[in-house]
Coordinates of C-alpha atoms in Angstrom, one line a residue:
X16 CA 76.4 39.8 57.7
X17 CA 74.3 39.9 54.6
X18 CA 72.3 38.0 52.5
X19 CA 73.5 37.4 48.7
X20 CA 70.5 36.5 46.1
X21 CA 70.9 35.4 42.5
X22 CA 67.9 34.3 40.2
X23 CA 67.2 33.6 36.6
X24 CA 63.4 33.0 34.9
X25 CA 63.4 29.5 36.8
X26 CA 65.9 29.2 39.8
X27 CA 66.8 31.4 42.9
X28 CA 69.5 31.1 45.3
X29 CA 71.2 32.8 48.2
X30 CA 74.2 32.7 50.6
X31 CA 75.0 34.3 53.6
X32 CA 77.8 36.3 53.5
X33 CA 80.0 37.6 56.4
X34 CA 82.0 41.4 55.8
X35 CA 84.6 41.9 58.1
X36 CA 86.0 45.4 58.6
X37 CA 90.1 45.4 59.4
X38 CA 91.3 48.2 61.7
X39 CA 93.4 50.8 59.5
X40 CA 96.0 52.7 62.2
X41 CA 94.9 56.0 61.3
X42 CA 97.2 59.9 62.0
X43 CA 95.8 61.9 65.0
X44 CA 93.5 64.5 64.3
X45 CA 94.1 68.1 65.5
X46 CA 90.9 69.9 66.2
X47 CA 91.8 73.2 67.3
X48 CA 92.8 75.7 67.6
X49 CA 93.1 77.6 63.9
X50 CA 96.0 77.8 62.2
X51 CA 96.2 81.7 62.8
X52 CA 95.9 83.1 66.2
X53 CA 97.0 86.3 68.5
X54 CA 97.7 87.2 71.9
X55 CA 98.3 90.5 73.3
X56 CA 101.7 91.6 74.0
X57 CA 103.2 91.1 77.2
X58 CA 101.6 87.4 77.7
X59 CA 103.2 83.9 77.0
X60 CA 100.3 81.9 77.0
X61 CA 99.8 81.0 73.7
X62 CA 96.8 78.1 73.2
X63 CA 95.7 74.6 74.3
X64 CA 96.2 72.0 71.5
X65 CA 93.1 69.7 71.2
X66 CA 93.6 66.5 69.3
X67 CA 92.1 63.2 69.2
X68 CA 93.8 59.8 68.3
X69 CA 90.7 57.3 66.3
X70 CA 92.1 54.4 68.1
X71 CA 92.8 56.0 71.1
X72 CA 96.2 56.2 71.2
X73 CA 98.0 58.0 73.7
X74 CA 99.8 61.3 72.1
X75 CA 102.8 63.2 71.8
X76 CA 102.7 66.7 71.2
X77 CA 106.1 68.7 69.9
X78 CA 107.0 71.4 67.5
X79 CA 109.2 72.4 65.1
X80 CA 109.3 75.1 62.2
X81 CA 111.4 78.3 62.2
X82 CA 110.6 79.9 65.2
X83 CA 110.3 76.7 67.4
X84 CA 112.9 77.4 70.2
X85 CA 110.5 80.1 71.3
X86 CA 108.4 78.3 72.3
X87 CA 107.6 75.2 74.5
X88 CA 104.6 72.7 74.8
X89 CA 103.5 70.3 77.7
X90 CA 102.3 66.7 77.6
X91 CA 99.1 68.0 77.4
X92 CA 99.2 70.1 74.8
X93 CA 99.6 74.0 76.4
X94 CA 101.3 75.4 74.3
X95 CA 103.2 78.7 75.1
X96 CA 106.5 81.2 74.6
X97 CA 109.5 81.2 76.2
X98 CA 109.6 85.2 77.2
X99 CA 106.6 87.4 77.1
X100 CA 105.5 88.6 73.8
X101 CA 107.2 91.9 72.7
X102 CA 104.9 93.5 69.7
X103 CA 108.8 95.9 69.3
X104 CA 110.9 92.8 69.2
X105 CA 108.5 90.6 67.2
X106 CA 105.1 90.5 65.9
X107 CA 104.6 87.5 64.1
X108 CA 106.0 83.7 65.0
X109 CA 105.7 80.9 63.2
X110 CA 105.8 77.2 64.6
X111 CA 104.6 73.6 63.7
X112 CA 102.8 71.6 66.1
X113 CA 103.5 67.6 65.9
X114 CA 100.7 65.5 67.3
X115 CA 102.1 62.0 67.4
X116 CA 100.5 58.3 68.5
X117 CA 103.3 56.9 68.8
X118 CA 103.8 56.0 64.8
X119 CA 101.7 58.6 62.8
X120 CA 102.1 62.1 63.0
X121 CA 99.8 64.8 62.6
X122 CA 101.2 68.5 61.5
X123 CA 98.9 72.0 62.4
X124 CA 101.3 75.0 61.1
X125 CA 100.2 77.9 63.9
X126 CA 101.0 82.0 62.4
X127 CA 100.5 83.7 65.9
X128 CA 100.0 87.3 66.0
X129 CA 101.3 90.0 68.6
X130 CA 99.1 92.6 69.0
X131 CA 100.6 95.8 70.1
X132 CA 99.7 97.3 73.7
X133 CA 100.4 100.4 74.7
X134 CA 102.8 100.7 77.5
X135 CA 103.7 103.2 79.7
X136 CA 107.1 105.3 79.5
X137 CA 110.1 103.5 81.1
X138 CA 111.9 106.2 83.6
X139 CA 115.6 105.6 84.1
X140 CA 116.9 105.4 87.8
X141 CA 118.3 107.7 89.6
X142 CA 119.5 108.4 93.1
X143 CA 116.1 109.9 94.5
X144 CA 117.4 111.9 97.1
X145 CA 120.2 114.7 96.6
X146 CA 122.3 116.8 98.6
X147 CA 123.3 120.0 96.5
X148 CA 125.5 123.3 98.0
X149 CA 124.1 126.4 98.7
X150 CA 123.0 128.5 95.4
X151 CA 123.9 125.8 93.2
X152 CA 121.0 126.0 90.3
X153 CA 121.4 122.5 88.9
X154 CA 119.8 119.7 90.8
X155 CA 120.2 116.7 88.5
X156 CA 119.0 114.9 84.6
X157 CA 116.3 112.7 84.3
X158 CA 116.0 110.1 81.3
X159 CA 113.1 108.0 80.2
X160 CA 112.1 105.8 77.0
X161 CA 109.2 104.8 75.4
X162 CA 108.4 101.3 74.2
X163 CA 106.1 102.5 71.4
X164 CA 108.8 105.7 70.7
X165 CA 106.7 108.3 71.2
X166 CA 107.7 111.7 72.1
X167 CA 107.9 112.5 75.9
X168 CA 106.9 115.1 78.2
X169 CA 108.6 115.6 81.6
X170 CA 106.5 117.4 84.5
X171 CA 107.1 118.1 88.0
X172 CA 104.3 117.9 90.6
X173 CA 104.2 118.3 94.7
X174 CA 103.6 120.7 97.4
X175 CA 107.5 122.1 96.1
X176 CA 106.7 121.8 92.5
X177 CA 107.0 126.2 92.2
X178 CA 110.7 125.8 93.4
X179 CA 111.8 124.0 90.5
X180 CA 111.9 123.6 86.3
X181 CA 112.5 120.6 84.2
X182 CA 113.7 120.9 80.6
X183 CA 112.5 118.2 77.3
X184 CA 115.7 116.6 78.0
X185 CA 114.9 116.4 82.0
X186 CA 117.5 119.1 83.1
X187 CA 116.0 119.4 87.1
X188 CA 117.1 123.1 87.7
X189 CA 116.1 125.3 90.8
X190 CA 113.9 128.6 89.4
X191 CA 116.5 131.0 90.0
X192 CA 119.1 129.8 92.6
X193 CA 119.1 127.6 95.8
X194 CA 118.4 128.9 99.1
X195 CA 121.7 130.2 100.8
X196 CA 120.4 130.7 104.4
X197 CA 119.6 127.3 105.9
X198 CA 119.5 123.6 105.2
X199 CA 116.1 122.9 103.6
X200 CA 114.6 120.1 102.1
X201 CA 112.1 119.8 99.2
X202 CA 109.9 116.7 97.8
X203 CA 109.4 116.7 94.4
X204 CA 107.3 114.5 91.9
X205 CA 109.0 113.4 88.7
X206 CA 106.7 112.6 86.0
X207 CA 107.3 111.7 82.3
X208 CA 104.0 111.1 80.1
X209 CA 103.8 109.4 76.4
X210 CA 100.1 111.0 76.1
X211 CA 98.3 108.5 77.3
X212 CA 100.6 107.0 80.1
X213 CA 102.1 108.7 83.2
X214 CA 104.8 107.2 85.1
X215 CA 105.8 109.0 88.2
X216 CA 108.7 109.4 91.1
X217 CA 109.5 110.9 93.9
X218 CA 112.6 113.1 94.3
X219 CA 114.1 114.6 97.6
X220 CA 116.2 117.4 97.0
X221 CA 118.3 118.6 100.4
X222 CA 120.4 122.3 99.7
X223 CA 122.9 123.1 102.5
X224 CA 122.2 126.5 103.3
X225 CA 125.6 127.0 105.5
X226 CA 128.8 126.9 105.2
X227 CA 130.3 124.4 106.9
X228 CA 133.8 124.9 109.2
X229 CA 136.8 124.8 107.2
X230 CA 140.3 124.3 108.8
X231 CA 142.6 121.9 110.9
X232 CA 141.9 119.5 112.9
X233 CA 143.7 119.3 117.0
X234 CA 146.7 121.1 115.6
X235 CA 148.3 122.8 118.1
X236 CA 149.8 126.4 118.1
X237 CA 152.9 125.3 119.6
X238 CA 155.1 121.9 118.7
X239 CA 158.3 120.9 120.9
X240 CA 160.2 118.5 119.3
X241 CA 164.0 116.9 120.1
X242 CA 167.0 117.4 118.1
X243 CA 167.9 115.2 115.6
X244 CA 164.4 114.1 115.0
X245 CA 163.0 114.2 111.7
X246 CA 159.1 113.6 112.1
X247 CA 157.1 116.5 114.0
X248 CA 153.6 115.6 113.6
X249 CA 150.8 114.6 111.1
X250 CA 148.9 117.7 110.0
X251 CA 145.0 117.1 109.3
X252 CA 142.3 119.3 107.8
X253 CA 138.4 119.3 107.1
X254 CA 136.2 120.6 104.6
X255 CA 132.2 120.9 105.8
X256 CA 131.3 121.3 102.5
X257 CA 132.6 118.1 101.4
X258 CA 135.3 120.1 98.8
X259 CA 139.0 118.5 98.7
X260 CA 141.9 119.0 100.9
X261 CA 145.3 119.8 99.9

């Protein structure tokens, strides 16, 4: 409320004068965070939308934008990915984020960033504990990747480490051949390194140093059987060493 005054050289008058000040419904306002962010591979956390409505309007947060089914948002705002972040697979997102009251909508586009980490080699499984015959030199292959594609190195460590060789491509070989006089068993370490990363795993390698019986099995020397009968008996044979029968 104000006071209006108007005068000449003789005369001066006022009125009072009452301003009123009509609501306007104005758009949400999204205070953070900046339109370009990053997280570190491997996470899905992404940020925590802050906005405000003037009148105090409850909001609604949603996206949209290319890359919005990767990504999901709660009533509250956290916003986050789907999956974890792969830097290999993808290292840059886009998405809109939609602030609504309930009839005005707000718009922040978000440019997140995947920053690369580096990550240790990945080594393939394989059955960690191997029976091999006597004198065989070839124990078993190894594989293993690398998220960032580097080159790898394959190692073998343990108290048995002396008994055996591993080539670049992980050929596991015996130095020279396997024991041929007893059943022994070794304990190995498989390692495979990127340079930076070592990823290890044990291996149990078990040679059969005898030879195991070969021959029938209950088949007697003699066989009496009646006339006119067809069917004498079912022969049956073992291998020790696990070979096949015929």
């Amino acid at each position: 409320k104000i006071k209006v005054l108007v005068a000449d050289e003789e005369y001066i008058t006022s009125q009072d004068l009452l301003i009123k000040v009509r609501d306007v419904d104005e758009p949400p306002i999204i205070i953070s965070p900046a339109s370009l962010l990053s997280i570190t591979e491997n996470q899905t956390d992404v940020a925590k939308i802050q906005a405000l409505d003037p009148e105090g309007a409850s909001l609604i947060f949603s996206l949209s934008g290319v890359d919005s089914p990767l990504f999901q948002i709660t009533e509250s705002g956290e916003l986050s990915l789907r999956a974890s972040a792969d830097f290999e697979k993808n290292s840059n997102y886009y998405v809109d984020v939609n602030v609504s009251d309930g009839r005005l909508i707000a718009t922040r586009e978000l440019n997140l960033l995947v920053e690369d980490l580096d990550e240790p080699p990945i080594l393939e499984p394989f059955d960690q504990r191997l029976t091999i015959p006597r004198k065989e030199s070839t124990v078993t292959v190894v594989s293993a990747i690398d998220p960032e594609s580097k080159d790898l190195v394959f190692s073998i460590a343990g108290a048995d480490a002396e008994q055996f060789s591993i080539s670049p491509q992980g050929l596991i070989s015996f130095v020279g051949k396997a024991p041929s006089s007893q059943d022994q068993e070794y304990v190995i370490q498989i390692g495979v390194s990127d340079g930076s990363n070592l990823v290890t795993r044990t291996l149990v390698v078990v040679v059969e140093g005898r030879e195991r019986s070969f021959g029938f099995t209950d088949l007697p020397d003699t066989i009496f059987v009646l006339e006119n009968v067809s069917a004498i008996t079912t022969v049956q044979a073992s291998d020790g060493n696990g070979g096949p029968i015929s």
